[in-house]
mmCIF file of C-alpha atoms in Angstrom:
data_model
loop_
_atom_site.group_PDB
_atom_site.id
_atom_site.type_symbol
_atom_site.label_atom_id
_atom_site.label_comp_id
_atom_site.label_asym_id
_atom_site.label_seq_id
_atom_site.Cartn_x
_atom_site.Cartn_y
_atom_site.Cartn_z
ATOM 1 C CA ALA A 1 0.000 0.000 0.000
ATOM 2 C CA ARG A 2 1.196 3.473 -0.808
ATOM 3 C CA VAL A 3 1.826 6.046 1.890
ATOM 4 C CA ASP A 4 1.554 9.815 1.406
ATOM 5 C CA LEU A 5 4.777 11.332 2.800
ATOM 6 C CA THR A 6 3.806 14.964 2.164
ATOM 7 C CA ASN A 7 3.617 15.774 5.893
ATOM 8 C CA VAL A 8 7.036 14.248 6.537
ATOM 9 C CA LEU A 9 8.702 15.967 3.579
ATOM 10 C CA LEU A 10 7.063 19.379 3.709
ATOM 11 C CA ASP A 11 5.649 19.955 7.176
ATOM 12 C CA GLY A 12 8.348 18.418 9.399
ATOM 13 C CA SER A 13 6.167 15.605 10.724
ATOM 14 C CA THR A 14 8.021 12.615 12.162
ATOM 15 C CA SER A 15 5.219 10.123 11.525
ATOM 16 C CA THR A 16 4.422 8.317 8.276
ATOM 17 C CA GLY A 17 1.249 6.829 9.712
ATOM 18 C CA ARG A 18 2.782 3.350 9.643
ATOM 19 C CA ASN A 19 3.455 1.295 12.714
ATOM 20 C CA CYS A 20 5.331 -1.558 11.027
ATOM 21 C CA LEU A 21 8.543 -1.751 8.998
ATOM 22 C CA PHE A 22 9.382 -4.686 6.745
ATOM 23 C CA HIS A 23 13.030 -5.746 6.450
ATOM 24 C CA TYR A 24 14.114 -7.443 3.238
ATOM 25 C CA ASN A 25 17.410 -9.097 2.389
ATOM 26 C CA GLY A 26 18.094 -10.721 -0.938
ATOM 27 C CA THR A 27 15.705 -11.972 -3.553
ATOM 28 C CA PRO A 28 13.766 -15.226 -3.345
ATOM 29 C CA GLY A 29 13.497 -17.504 -6.337
ATOM 30 C CA PRO A 30 15.145 -20.382 -8.182
ATOM 31 C CA ASN A 31 17.255 -18.152 -10.461
ATOM 32 C CA ALA A 32 18.781 -15.918 -7.772
ATOM 33 C CA PRO A 33 22.401 -16.610 -6.873
ATOM 34 C CA ASN A 34 22.821 -17.191 -3.140
ATOM 35 C CA GLU A 35 19.073 -17.555 -2.714
ATOM 36 C CA PHE A 36 17.680 -15.515 0.139
ATOM 37 C CA PRO A 37 14.131 -15.527 1.404
ATOM 38 C CA GLY A 38 13.231 -11.882 0.764
ATOM 39 C CA LEU A 39 11.303 -10.741 3.853
ATOM 40 C CA TRP A 40 13.525 -11.434 6.863
ATOM 41 C CA ALA A 41 11.970 -9.467 9.694
ATOM 42 C CA VAL A 42 9.024 -7.275 10.672
ATOM 43 C CA ARG A 43 9.163 -4.501 13.233
ATOM 44 C CA CYS A 44 5.924 -3.204 14.734
ATOM 45 C CA GLY A 45 6.387 -0.543 17.380
ATOM 46 C CA GLN A 46 9.012 -1.637 19.870
ATOM 47 C CA TYR A 47 8.935 -5.301 18.800
ATOM 48 C CA LYS A 48 10.823 -6.986 15.975
ATOM 49 C CA ALA A 49 10.257 -10.546 14.749
ATOM 50 C CA HIS A 50 12.943 -12.353 12.753
ATOM 51 C CA TYR A 51 11.630 -15.015 10.382
ATOM 52 C CA TRP A 52 15.133 -15.627 8.959
ATOM 53 C CA SER A 53 18.599 -14.856 10.256
ATOM 54 C CA ILE A 54 22.261 -15.615 9.731
ATOM 55 C CA ASP A 55 24.322 -16.967 12.604
ATOM 56 C CA GLU A 56 27.747 -15.527 13.304
ATOM 57 C CA GLY A 57 30.588 -18.017 13.188
ATOM 58 C CA PRO A 58 34.210 -17.554 14.253
ATOM 59 C CA ARG A 59 35.049 -16.147 10.813
ATOM 60 C CA GLY A 60 31.930 -14.059 10.226
ATOM 61 C CA PRO A 61 28.377 -14.719 9.034
ATOM 62 C CA MET A 62 27.413 -18.295 8.316
ATOM 63 C CA ILE A 63 25.536 -18.772 5.044
ATOM 64 C CA PRO A 64 22.841 -19.937 4.168
ATOM 65 C CA PRO A 65 20.182 -18.097 6.132
ATOM 66 C CA ILE A 66 18.332 -20.012 8.822
ATOM 67 C CA PRO A 67 14.534 -20.069 8.951
ATOM 68 C CA ARG A 68 13.394 -19.227 12.481
ATOM 69 C CA VAL A 69 10.449 -21.392 13.519
ATOM 70 C CA PRO A 70 9.049 -20.033 15.684
ATOM 71 C CA PRO A 71 10.266 -16.544 14.759
ATOM 72 C CA LEU A 72 12.696 -14.823 17.102
ATOM 73 C CA LEU A 73 10.962 -11.908 18.837
ATOM 74 C CA PHE A 74 12.791 -8.997 20.459
ATOM 75 C CA ASP A 75 11.583 -6.072 22.555
ATOM 76 C CA LEU A 76 13.808 -3.305 21.201
ATOM 77 C CA ALA A 77 12.921 -0.927 24.040
ATOM 78 C CA PHE A 78 14.700 -3.261 26.474
ATOM 79 C CA ASP A 79 17.022 -5.142 24.102
ATOM 80 C CA PRO A 80 18.122 -2.805 21.266
ATOM 81 C CA SER A 81 21.029 -5.110 20.346
ATOM 82 C CA GLU A 82 18.631 -8.030 19.741
ATOM 83 C CA GLN A 83 20.562 -10.433 21.949
ATOM 84 C CA PHE A 84 17.781 -11.848 24.147
ATOM 85 C CA PRO A 85 14.692 -13.153 22.327
ATOM 86 C CA ILE A 86 11.396 -13.309 24.175
ATOM 87 C CA GLU A 87 10.510 -16.902 25.014
ATOM 88 C CA SER A 88 7.976 -18.298 22.542
ATOM 89 C CA ASN A 89 5.891 -19.931 25.298
ATOM 90 C CA THR A 90 4.946 -16.624 26.972
ATOM 91 C CA ASP A 91 1.701 -14.648 26.771
ATOM 92 C CA GLU A 92 3.685 -11.594 25.621
ATOM 93 C CA TYR A 93 5.110 -13.555 22.680
ATOM 94 C CA ALA A 94 1.691 -14.887 21.624
ATOM 95 C CA PHE A 95 0.018 -11.479 21.864
ATOM 96 C CA VAL A 96 2.739 -9.583 19.983
ATOM 97 C CA MET A 97 3.266 -12.261 17.319
ATOM 98 C CA GLU A 98 -0.446 -12.323 16.530
ATOM 99 C CA ALA A 99 -0.265 -8.622 15.626
ATOM 100 C CA ILE A 100 3.050 -8.909 13.767
ATOM 101 C CA ASP A 101 1.931 -11.974 11.799
ATOM 102 C CA HIS A 102 -1.238 -10.123 10.808
ATOM 103 C CA ALA A 103 0.816 -7.132 9.590
ATOM 104 C CA ARG A 104 3.159 -9.484 7.717
ATOM 105 C CA PHE A 105 0.265 -11.302 6.027
ATOM 106 C CA GLU A 106 -1.370 -7.998 4.995
ATOM 107 C CA HIS A 107 1.940 -6.669 3.671
ATOM 108 C CA LEU A 108 2.776 -9.800 1.656
ATOM 109 C CA ALA A 109 -0.731 -9.864 0.181
ATOM 110 C CA GLY A 110 0.015 -6.496 -1.399
ATOM 111 C CA VAL A 111 3.519 -7.289 -2.675
ATOM 112 C CA GLU A 112 3.698 -7.725 -6.422
ATOM 113 C CA ASP A 113 6.326 -10.004 -7.974
ATOM 114 C CA VAL A 114 8.644 -8.162 -10.348
ATOM 115 C CA PRO A 115 11.704 -9.250 -12.336
ATOM 116 C CA ASN A 116 14.926 -9.477 -10.331
ATOM 117 C CA GLU A 117 16.910 -6.469 -11.555
ATOM 118 C CA MET A 118 20.042 -7.547 -9.686
ATOM 119 C CA ALA A 119 20.143 -10.874 -11.547
ATOM 120 C CA ARG A 120 20.423 -9.031 -14.867
ATOM 121 C CA GLY A 121 24.094 -8.323 -14.275
ATOM 122 C CA ARG A 122 26.368 -5.349 -13.849
ATOM 123 C CA GLY A 123 26.913 -4.406 -17.478
ATOM 124 C CA VAL A 124 26.680 -0.812 -18.687
ATOM 125 C CA GLN A 125 23.582 -1.743 -20.708
ATOM 126 C CA PHE A 126 21.711 -2.159 -17.417
ATOM 127 C CA ASN A 127 22.549 1.283 -16.037
ATOM 128 C CA ALA A 128 19.285 3.241 -16.011
ATOM 129 C CA LEU A 129 21.128 6.551 -15.677
ATOM 130 C CA LEU A 130 22.796 6.323 -19.085
#
């Protein structure tokens, strides 16, 4: 869904009217090199749910991404570094995840598949500014 940012751009407002942010990484699909799942995490208010993540190994990030079932949920007001997930068997987890899953479902229902521009290559012929 489109959001009118006129108030943010022209009137100095700090609110876009959205409560949730959707974090993407990579492009899903059989033709994408290093396949990634697309939507990794959703943040609604002070909570952020990770549906996918990459673990850190002794030499850096471990690939491929790991699906998180159940999703990892963090309260960013108390854990901004996302080190201590909320236990999935708590009432807080169930209540927050119901709202985040609803926002995720609504968001994905409005996402339209488009060609993967990154998979086209890096050649000059693909530079839209030329």
